[in-house]
């Protein structure tokens, strides 16, 4: 039935193995749906000796990328080596040879997207990157196609499985940060360098790609405000519960009139909100479109077969284009390249939200009035106060939540408060998202 379409795969690790497995196990079904057969002609990896869980012919394995690049039969390459330089040069070389590309490399696309998408346009080839944001969850397709008629009013996402796993375990089992980070690494969904996960960098890569597709903008991911979860402790998680919140590492994008508010930080959200119930290493995306209303997508953000599922989706899309004699049926970044312009991000100083503060105060008379006095002079209105818990190193936690306040005022107030002689340590700040999430 139909013709064969030849693929070259570089990077025969967990995901690469998953793709081979999926193409083998669902071969008939995929062939029936596509009307052609996807055939892996070459697999390149530095290690071609270690047995994998799939059986393949020895002669398709190689350690030389040129075996893919110089094979004229191979029309789609799958890049799974990750990292920057080597992956970039492989992708650019493949495109220059008119090969379509499928990749899961979010870091590469978020950093060198301009150059890569420009070459794809010049060479008239596809780049599929569904697996790069949200793993198996169809985020790219949803933004490029399903929600194409909408002005995306906001995106709230849990985009990093490792951080979500850590925060979920700290919340549900009261396990300390370091212990659960080690567990996440053992499961294999953490990045090679886990600071990418816990400091928000991986989330920033994914938010940058999401923003460019949602709004047709060039995004420099360095400009996105980013704060990770490494400062969150069990005490904050317990206080959050008392206020009716859970802490999640959220990626937030809100379409303001002329600017886009984009930020990544630990966020307290109402415990009954759908995002608060995204547990373990799951990812979830909550889009609000002006026509669609609320759209919620949830699934595995990493892992062998879930990620392979997204890669195979891109392979089939590209193969379908090829069989019609076209490429880029859908613009790669959702908007034609000529309509993409620079993003105007809202300054972090100007955001307005609710805040949680944990002050480390000496247990002396007048502490509360000094703190609340400074907050008042900076126009910050207190919503609730809790003072309880044991003294540690002479200080007690005094916890407050606020009504909507401006970030600039909050930062200025905390600078003054942290200088008070009744305050023993730097104040912990966690932003709260409440009404806008509904
Ligand atoms: N390290 C990533 C995560 C893997 O934990 O979500 C998928 O991008």
CSV table of C-alpha atoms and ligand atoms in Angstrom, one decimal:
chain,number,residue,atom,x,y,z
A,1,UNK,CA,0.0,0.0,0.0
A,2,UNK,CA,1.5,3.3,-1.1
A,3,UNK,CA,5.1,4.4,-1.1
A,4,UNK,CA,7.9,4.3,1.5
A,5,UNK,CA,9.2,7.5,3.2
A,6,UNK,CA,12.7,7.1,4.5
A,7,UNK,CA,13.7,8.6,7.8
A,8,UNK,CA,17.1,9.2,9.5
A,9,UNK,CA,17.3,9.3,13.2
A,10,UNK,CA,20.2,10.9,15.2
A,11,UNK,CA,20.3,10.2,18.9
A,12,UNK,CA,19.4,6.6,19.9
A,13,UNK,CA,18.6,7.2,23.5
A,14,UNK,CA,15.4,6.8,25.4
A,15,UNK,CA,13.2,8.9,23.0
A,16,UNK,CA,14.9,7.5,19.9
A,17,UNK,CA,14.2,4.0,21.1
A,18,UNK,CA,10.6,4.9,21.8
A,19,UNK,CA,10.2,6.2,18.2
A,20,UNK,CA,11.5,3.0,16.7
A,21,UNK,CA,9.3,1.0,19.1
A,22,UNK,CA,6.2,3.0,18.2
A,23,UNK,CA,6.8,2.8,14.4
A,24,UNK,CA,7.3,-0.9,14.8
A,25,UNK,CA,4.3,-1.6,17.1
A,26,UNK,CA,1.8,0.6,15.2
A,27,UNK,CA,3.3,0.1,11.8
A,28,UNK,CA,0.1,-1.1,10.1
A,29,UNK,CA,-2.1,1.5,11.7
A,30,UNK,CA,0.2,4.4,10.9
A,31,UNK,CA,0.5,3.0,7.3
A,32,UNK,CA,-3.2,2.8,7.0
A,33,UNK,CA,-3.7,6.4,8.3
A,34,UNK,CA,-0.9,7.8,6.1
A,35,UNK,CA,-1.2,5.8,3.0
A,36,UNK,CA,2.6,5.3,3.0
A,37,UNK,CA,5.1,3.5,5.2
A,38,UNK,CA,7.6,5.4,7.5
A,39,UNK,CA,10.8,3.5,7.2
A,40,UNK,CA,13.8,4.2,9.4
A,41,UNK,CA,16.8,3.9,7.1
A,42,UNK,CA,19.6,5.0,9.3
A,43,UNK,CA,20.2,5.5,13.0
A,44,UNK,CA,23.2,7.5,14.1
A,45,UNK,CA,24.5,7.5,17.7
A,46,UNK,CA,28.0,7.5,19.4
A,47,UNK,CA,27.0,4.2,21.1
A,48,UNK,CA,25.8,1.6,18.7
A,49,UNK,CA,26.8,-1.4,20.8
A,50,UNK,CA,24.7,-1.2,23.9
A,51,UNK,CA,21.5,-3.3,23.3
A,52,UNK,CA,18.2,-1.3,23.2
A,53,UNK,CA,14.8,-2.7,24.0
A,54,UNK,CA,13.9,-2.8,20.3
A,55,UNK,CA,15.3,-5.1,17.7
A,56,UNK,CA,16.7,-3.5,14.6
A,57,UNK,CA,19.0,-4.6,11.8
A,58,UNK,CA,22.7,-3.9,12.6
A,59,UNK,CA,23.4,-2.4,9.2
A,60,UNK,CA,21.1,0.6,9.8
A,61,UNK,CA,23.3,1.7,12.8
A,62,UNK,CA,26.1,4.1,12.3
A,63,UNK,CA,28.3,6.6,14.2
A,64,UNK,CA,28.7,8.9,11.2
A,65,UNK,CA,26.1,11.7,10.7
A,66,UNK,CA,27.1,11.9,7.0
A,67,UNK,CA,25.4,8.5,6.5
A,68,UNK,CA,22.1,10.4,7.1
A,69,UNK,CA,23.0,13.7,5.5
A,70,UNK,CA,24.4,12.2,2.3
A,71,UNK,CA,21.7,9.7,1.8
A,72,UNK,CA,19.4,11.1,-0.9
A,73,UNK,CA,16.7,8.6,-0.1
A,74,UNK,CA,16.3,10.0,3.5
A,75,UNK,CA,13.7,12.9,3.3
A,76,UNK,CA,13.0,13.4,7.0
A,77,UNK,CA,15.6,13.6,9.8
A,78,UNK,CA,14.8,13.3,13.5
A,79,UNK,CA,17.2,15.2,15.7
A,80,UNK,CA,17.3,13.9,19.3
A,81,UNK,CA,20.8,14.6,20.4
A,82,UNK,CA,19.8,17.7,22.4
A,83,UNK,CA,22.2,20.5,23.3
A,84,UNK,CA,23.2,23.4,21.0
A,85,UNK,CA,26.1,23.4,18.6
A,86,UNK,CA,26.2,19.8,17.3
A,87,UNK,CA,22.4,19.7,17.0
A,88,UNK,CA,22.2,23.0,15.3
A,89,UNK,CA,24.8,22.2,12.7
A,90,UNK,CA,23.2,18.9,12.0
A,91,UNK,CA,19.7,20.5,11.5
A,92,UNK,CA,21.1,23.3,9.3
A,93,UNK,CA,23.1,20.9,7.1
A,94,UNK,CA,20.1,18.6,6.8
A,95,UNK,CA,17.8,21.5,5.7
A,96,UNK,CA,20.4,22.7,3.2
A,97,UNK,CA,20.1,19.3,1.7
A,98,UNK,CA,16.3,19.7,1.4
A,99,UNK,CA,15.6,17.3,4.2
A,100,UNK,CA,12.6,18.0,6.6
A,101,UNK,CA,13.4,18.1,10.3
A,102,UNK,CA,11.6,16.8,13.4
A,103,UNK,CA,13.1,17.7,16.7
A,104,UNK,CA,12.3,17.8,20.4
A,105,UNK,CA,15.1,20.3,21.1
A,106,UNK,CA,13.3,23.2,22.9
A,107,UNK,CA,16.5,24.8,24.1
A,108,UNK,CA,17.9,25.0,20.6
A,109,UNK,CA,14.7,26.4,19.0
A,110,UNK,CA,14.2,28.9,21.9
A,111,UNK,CA,17.8,30.1,21.5
A,112,UNK,CA,18.6,29.8,17.8
A,113,UNK,CA,15.0,29.7,16.4
A,114,UNK,CA,15.5,32.8,14.2
A,115,UNK,CA,18.3,31.3,12.2
A,116,UNK,CA,16.8,27.8,12.0
A,117,UNK,CA,13.3,28.9,10.9
A,118,UNK,CA,14.9,31.3,8.3
A,119,UNK,CA,16.8,28.5,6.7
A,120,UNK,CA,13.7,26.3,6.7
A,121,UNK,CA,11.9,29.0,4.8
A,122,UNK,CA,14.7,29.4,2.3
A,123,UNK,CA,15.0,25.7,1.7
A,124,UNK,CA,11.2,25.2,1.8
A,125,UNK,CA,11.3,22.4,4.3
A,126,UNK,CA,9.2,21.6,7.4
A,127,UNK,CA,10.4,21.6,11.0
A,128,UNK,CA,8.2,19.7,13.3
A,129,UNK,CA,8.7,20.4,17.0
A,130,UNK,CA,5.5,19.1,18.7
A,131,UNK,CA,7.6,17.2,21.3
A,132,UNK,CA,9.5,20.3,22.4
A,133,UNK,CA,6.7,21.8,24.5
A,134,UNK,CA,4.6,19.7,26.8
A,135,UNK,CA,5.9,16.4,25.5
A,136,UNK,CA,3.0,14.4,24.3
A,137,UNK,CA,0.4,17.2,24.7
A,138,UNK,CA,-0.5,18.8,21.4
A,139,UNK,CA,0.4,22.3,22.2
A,140,UNK,CA,2.0,23.3,18.9
A,141,UNK,CA,-0.9,22.0,16.9
A,142,UNK,CA,-3.4,23.5,19.2
A,143,UNK,CA,-1.9,27.0,18.9
A,144,UNK,CA,-1.1,26.8,15.2
A,145,UNK,CA,-4.3,25.2,14.1
A,146,UNK,CA,-7.1,24.6,16.6
A,147,UNK,CA,-7.1,28.0,18.2
A,148,UNK,CA,-6.1,29.9,15.1
A,149,UNK,CA,-9.2,32.1,15.1
A,150,UNK,CA,-8.7,33.3,18.7
A,151,UNK,CA,-7.0,36.1,20.4
A,152,UNK,CA,-5.2,34.2,23.1
A,153,UNK,CA,-6.0,36.2,26.2
A,154,UNK,CA,-3.9,34.2,28.5
A,155,UNK,CA,-1.8,31.0,29.0
A,156,UNK,CA,-1.1,29.5,32.4
A,157,UNK,CA,1.1,26.4,32.2
A,158,UNK,CA,2.8,23.8,34.2
A,159,UNK,CA,5.6,23.2,31.7
A,160,UNK,CA,8.2,21.4,33.7
A,161,UNK,CA,7.6,17.9,35.0
A,162,UNK,CA,10.6,17.8,37.3
A,163,UNK,CA,9.5,20.9,39.2
A,164,UNK,CA,6.0,19.7,39.4
A,165,UNK,CA,7.0,16.3,40.7
A,166,UNK,CA,9.2,18.0,43.4
A,167,UNK,CA,6.4,20.4,44.5
A,168,UNK,CA,3.8,17.7,44.4
A,169,UNK,CA,5.8,15.4,46.6
A,170,UNK,CA,6.7,18.2,49.0
A,171,UNK,CA,3.0,19.0,49.3
A,172,UNK,CA,1.6,15.6,49.5
A,173,UNK,CA,4.3,13.7,51.4
A,174,UNK,CA,6.1,16.6,53.2
A,175,UNK,CA,9.4,15.3,51.8
A,176,UNK,CA,12.2,17.8,51.6
A,177,UNK,CA,13.4,19.4,48.3
A,178,UNK,CA,16.7,17.6,48.0
A,179,UNK,CA,15.2,14.1,48.5
A,180,UNK,CA,12.5,14.6,45.8
A,181,UNK,CA,14.9,16.2,43.3
A,182,UNK,CA,17.0,13.0,43.6
A,183,UNK,CA,13.9,10.9,43.0
A,184,UNK,CA,13.1,12.9,39.9
A,185,UNK,CA,16.6,12.5,38.5
A,186,UNK,CA,16.4,8.7,39.1
A,187,UNK,CA,13.1,8.6,37.1
A,188,UNK,CA,15.0,10.1,34.2
A,189,UNK,CA,12.7,13.1,33.4
A,190,UNK,CA,15.1,15.7,34.8
A,191,UNK,CA,17.4,17.5,32.3
A,192,UNK,CA,21.1,16.4,32.2
A,193,UNK,CA,21.7,19.6,34.3
A,194,UNK,CA,18.7,19.7,36.7
A,195,UNK,CA,19.2,23.5,37.4
A,196,UNK,CA,17.5,23.9,34.0
A,197,UNK,CA,14.4,22.3,35.6
A,198,UNK,CA,14.4,23.8,39.1
A,199,UNK,CA,15.5,27.3,38.1
A,200,UNK,CA,12.9,27.7,35.5
A,201,UNK,CA,15.2,27.7,32.4
A,202,UNK,CA,13.5,24.7,30.8
A,203,UNK,CA,10.1,26.4,31.4
A,204,UNK,CA,11.4,29.6,29.8
A,205,UNK,CA,12.4,27.7,26.7
A,206,UNK,CA,8.9,26.3,26.4
A,207,UNK,CA,7.2,29.6,27.2
A,208,UNK,CA,9.3,31.4,24.6
A,209,UNK,CA,8.1,28.9,22.0
A,210,UNK,CA,4.5,29.2,23.2
A,211,UNK,CA,4.6,33.0,23.0
A,212,UNK,CA,6.0,33.0,19.5
A,213,UNK,CA,3.2,30.7,18.3
A,214,UNK,CA,0.4,32.4,20.2
A,215,UNK,CA,1.3,35.9,19.3
A,216,UNK,CA,3.6,35.8,16.2
A,217,UNK,CA,6.5,37.3,18.0
A,218,UNK,CA,10.2,36.9,18.1
A,219,UNK,CA,11.0,36.2,21.7
A,220,UNK,CA,14.4,36.5,23.4
A,221,UNK,CA,14.0,34.1,26.2
A,222,UNK,CA,16.6,36.1,28.3
A,223,UNK,CA,13.9,38.8,28.6
A,224,UNK,CA,11.4,36.6,30.3
A,225,UNK,CA,11.2,37.0,34.0
A,226,UNK,CA,12.2,33.7,35.5
A,227,UNK,CA,12.4,32.4,39.1
A,228,UNK,CA,12.7,28.8,40.0
A,229,UNK,CA,11.6,26.6,42.9
A,230,UNK,CA,14.9,26.1,44.8
A,231,UNK,CA,14.0,28.6,47.6
A,232,UNK,CA,10.6,26.9,48.3
A,233,UNK,CA,10.5,25.1,51.6
A,234,UNK,CA,8.0,22.9,53.5
A,235,UNK,CA,7.1,25.8,55.7
A,236,UNK,CA,5.8,27.9,52.7
A,237,UNK,CA,3.9,24.9,51.4
A,238,UNK,CA,2.2,24.5,54.8
A,239,UNK,CA,1.3,28.2,55.0
A,240,UNK,CA,0.0,28.1,51.5
A,241,UNK,CA,-2.4,25.3,52.5
A,242,UNK,CA,-3.7,27.4,55.4
A,243,UNK,CA,-4.6,30.1,52.9
A,244,UNK,CA,-6.3,27.5,50.6
A,245,UNK,CA,-3.5,27.5,48.0
A,246,UNK,CA,-1.0,25.1,46.4
A,247,UNK,CA,2.4,26.2,45.1
A,248,UNK,CA,3.1,25.4,41.4
A,249,UNK,CA,5.8,26.6,39.1
A,250,UNK,CA,3.7,28.5,36.6
A,251,UNK,CA,4.5,29.9,33.2
A,252,UNK,CA,2.2,32.9,32.7
A,253,UNK,CA,1.4,34.9,29.6
A,254,UNK,CA,-1.3,37.5,29.5
A,255,UNK,CA,-2.2,39.5,26.5
A,256,UNK,CA,-2.4,43.2,27.5
A,257,UNK,CA,-3.3,45.9,25.1
A,258,UNK,CA,0.0,46.5,23.4
A,259,UNK,CA,2.3,44.4,25.6
A,260,UNK,CA,2.5,40.9,26.7
A,261,UNK,CA,3.0,40.0,30.4
A,262,UNK,CA,5.2,37.0,30.5
A,263,UNK,CA,6.7,35.5,33.6
A,264,UNK,CA,7.8,32.3,35.3
A,265,UNK,CA,7.8,31.8,39.1
A,266,UNK,CA,6.5,29.7,41.9
A,267,UNK,CA,2.8,30.7,42.2
A,268,UNK,CA,0.2,30.1,44.8
A,269,UNK,CA,-3.1,29.0,43.2
A,270,UNK,CA,-6.4,28.0,44.8
A,271,UNK,CA,-6.2,24.4,45.7
A,272,UNK,CA,-9.5,23.6,43.9
A,273,UNK,CA,-8.3,25.1,40.6
A,274,UNK,CA,-7.8,22.5,37.8
A,275,UNK,CA,-4.1,23.4,37.6
A,276,UNK,CA,-3.6,22.8,41.3
A,277,UNK,CA,-4.6,19.2,40.8
A,278,UNK,CA,-2.0,18.5,38.2
A,279,UNK,CA,0.2,16.2,40.2
A,280,UNK,CA,3.4,14.2,39.8
A,281,UNK,CA,5.5,14.9,36.7
A,282,UNK,CA,2.5,15.8,34.6
A,283,UNK,CA,2.3,19.0,32.5
A,284,UNK,CA,-0.8,21.1,31.8
A,285,UNK,CA,-1.7,24.1,29.8
A,286,UNK,CA,-4.7,26.4,30.4
A,287,UNK,CA,-5.4,28.7,27.4
A,288,UNK,CA,-8.1,31.3,27.4
A,289,UNK,CA,-9.1,32.3,23.9
A,290,UNK,CA,-11.6,35.1,23.3
A,291,UNK,CA,-13.9,32.8,21.3
A,292,UNK,CA,-12.9,29.4,22.7
A,293,UNK,CA,-13.0,30.4,26.3
A,294,UNK,CA,-11.1,28.1,28.6
A,295,UNK,CA,-9.1,25.2,27.0
A,296,UNK,CA,-7.3,22.8,29.3
A,297,UNK,CA,-4.7,20.3,28.1
A,298,UNK,CA,-3.0,17.8,30.4
A,299,UNK,CA,-0.6,14.9,29.9
A,300,UNK,CA,2.9,13.5,30.1
A,301,UNK,CA,5.5,16.2,29.5
A,302,UNK,CA,8.3,13.7,29.1
A,303,UNK,CA,9.1,10.0,28.8
A,304,UNK,CA,9.8,7.5,26.2
A,305,UNK,CA,6.5,6.6,24.6
A,306,UNK,CA,4.6,9.9,25.3
A,307,UNK,CA,7.4,11.9,23.6
A,308,UNK,CA,7.6,9.4,20.8
A,309,UNK,CA,3.9,9.9,20.2
A,310,UNK,CA,4.5,13.6,19.5
A,311,UNK,CA,7.5,13.0,17.2
A,312,UNK,CA,5.4,10.5,15.2
A,313,UNK,CA,2.7,13.1,14.9
A,314,UNK,CA,5.3,15.5,13.2
A,315,UNK,CA,6.5,12.7,11.0
A,316,UNK,CA,3.1,11.9,9.7
A,317,UNK,CA,2.3,15.6,9.2
A,318,UNK,CA,5.4,16.1,7.2
A,319,UNK,CA,4.9,12.9,5.2
A,320,UNK,CA,1.3,14.1,4.4
A,321,UNK,CA,2.7,17.4,3.0
A,322,UNK,CA,5.3,15.5,1.0
A,323,UNK,CA,2.6,13.2,-0.5
A,324,UNK,CA,0.7,16.3,-1.7
A,325,UNK,CA,3.9,17.8,-3.1
A,326,UNK,CA,3.9,20.6,-0.6
A,327,UNK,CA,5.8,21.7,2.5
A,328,UNK,CA,4.8,24.0,5.4
A,329,UNK,CA,1.1,23.7,4.8
A,330,UNK,CA,0.8,25.4,8.2
A,331,UNK,CA,3.4,28.2,8.7
A,332,UNK,CA,6.1,26.8,11.0
A,333,UNK,CA,5.6,29.5,13.7
A,334,UNK,CA,1.9,29.8,13.1
A,335,UNK,CA,2.2,33.1,11.3
A,336,UNK,CA,3.9,33.7,7.9
A,337,UNK,CA,7.5,34.7,8.7
A,338,UNK,CA,7.0,38.2,7.2
A,339,UNK,CA,4.3,38.8,9.8
A,340,UNK,CA,6.4,38.0,12.8
A,341,UNK,CA,7.7,41.0,14.7
A,342,UNK,CA,9.5,41.7,18.0
A,343,UNK,CA,7.7,41.1,21.2
A,344,UNK,CA,7.0,44.0,23.6
A,345,UNK,CA,7.1,42.4,27.1
A,346,UNK,CA,5.6,44.2,30.1
A,347,UNK,CA,8.2,45.2,32.6
A,348,UNK,CA,8.1,43.0,35.7
A,349,UNK,CA,8.0,46.2,37.8
A,350,UNK,CA,4.5,47.0,36.4
A,351,UNK,CA,2.8,43.7,37.1
A,352,UNK,CA,-0.1,43.8,39.6
A,353,UNK,CA,-0.9,40.7,41.5
A,354,UNK,CA,-1.5,39.4,45.0
A,355,UNK,CA,1.5,38.5,47.2
A,356,UNK,CA,2.4,36.1,50.0
A,357,UNK,CA,5.2,37.3,52.3
A,358,UNK,CA,7.0,35.3,55.0
A,359,UNK,CA,8.9,37.7,57.2
A,360,UNK,CA,11.5,36.3,59.6
A,361,UNK,CA,10.9,38.5,62.6
A,362,UNK,CA,12.3,38.7,66.1
A,363,UNK,CA,9.6,38.1,68.6
A,364,UNK,CA,9.4,41.7,70.0
A,365,UNK,CA,6.6,44.2,70.6
A,366,UNK,CA,6.0,46.5,67.7
A,367,UNK,CA,7.2,44.2,64.9
A,368,UNK,CA,3.9,43.9,63.1
A,369,UNK,CA,3.2,47.7,63.2
A,370,UNK,CA,6.7,48.4,61.7
A,371,UNK,CA,6.2,46.0,58.9
A,372,UNK,CA,2.6,46.9,58.1
A,373,UNK,CA,3.5,50.6,58.3
A,374,UNK,CA,6.1,50.2,55.5
A,375,UNK,CA,3.6,48.2,53.5
A,376,UNK,CA,1.0,50.9,53.9
A,377,UNK,CA,3.4,53.7,52.8
A,378,UNK,CA,4.0,51.7,49.6
A,379,UNK,CA,0.3,51.3,48.9
A,380,UNK,CA,0.2,47.6,49.7
A,381,UNK,CA,-3.0,46.5,51.4
A,382,UNK,CA,-2.8,43.4,53.7
A,383,UNK,CA,-5.5,40.7,53.2
A,384,UNK,CA,-4.5,38.3,56.0
A,385,UNK,CA,-1.9,37.7,58.6
A,386,UNK,CA,-0.7,34.6,60.4
A,387,UNK,CA,1.9,34.5,63.1
A,388,UNK,CA,2.6,31.0,64.5
A,389,UNK,CA,5.3,28.4,64.5
A,390,UNK,CA,8.4,27.7,66.4
A,391,UNK,CA,11.3,30.1,66.9
A,392,UNK,CA,14.3,29.2,64.7
A,393,UNK,CA,17.6,30.9,65.2
A,394,UNK,CA,15.7,33.5,67.3
A,395,UNK,CA,13.2,34.5,64.5
A,396,UNK,CA,9.5,33.5,64.0
A,397,UNK,CA,7.7,33.4,60.7
A,398,UNK,CA,5.1,36.2,60.3
A,399,UNK,CA,3.1,35.5,57.2
A,400,UNK,CA,0.9,37.9,55.2
A,401,UNK,CA,-1.1,37.9,52.0
A,402,UNK,CA,-2.0,41.1,50.1
A,403,UNK,CA,-4.7,42.5,47.9
A,404,UNK,CA,-3.6,43.3,44.4
A,405,UNK,CA,-0.3,45.3,44.5
A,406,UNK,CA,2.3,46.6,42.1
A,407,UNK,CA,5.6,44.6,41.9
A,408,UNK,CA,7.7,47.8,42.0
A,409,UNK,CA,6.0,48.9,45.3
A,410,UNK,CA,6.4,45.4,46.7
A,411,UNK,CA,10.1,45.3,45.9
A,412,UNK,CA,10.7,48.7,47.4
A,413,UNK,CA,8.8,47.9,50.6
A,414,UNK,CA,10.7,44.6,51.1
A,415,UNK,CA,14.0,46.3,50.7
A,416,UNK,CA,13.0,48.6,53.6
A,417,UNK,CA,11.5,45.9,55.7
A,418,UNK,CA,14.6,43.6,55.3
A,419,UNK,CA,16.7,46.5,56.8
A,420,UNK,CA,14.6,46.7,60.0
A,421,UNK,CA,16.5,45.6,63.1
A,422,UNK,CA,13.4,43.5,64.0
A,423,UNK,CA,13.8,41.4,60.8
A,424,UNK,CA,16.4,38.6,60.9
A,425,UNK,CA,16.5,37.2,57.4
A,426,UNK,CA,15.5,38.1,53.8
A,427,UNK,CA,11.7,38.0,53.3
A,428,UNK,CA,10.3,35.2,51.3
A,429,UNK,CA,7.9,36.4,48.5
A,430,UNK,CA,5.6,34.2,46.5
A,431,UNK,CA,3.1,35.6,44.0
A,432,UNK,CA,-0.5,34.5,44.1
A,433,UNK,CA,-2.8,34.1,41.1
A,434,UNK,CA,-6.4,33.9,42.0
A,435,UNK,CA,-9.2,35.6,40.0
A,436,UNK,CA,-7.4,35.7,36.7
A,437,UNK,CA,-7.1,32.0,36.7
A,438,UNK,CA,-10.8,31.3,36.7
B,1,LIG,N1,13.2,18.0,32.0
B,1,LIG,C1,11.9,18.2,31.3
B,1,LIG,C2,10.8,18.2,32.4
B,1,LIG,C3,11.7,17.1,30.3
B,1,LIG,O1,11.1,17.8,33.6
B,1,LIG,O2,9.7,18.5,32.1
B,1,LIG,C4,10.8,17.5,29.2
B,1,LIG,O3,11.0,18.7,28.6
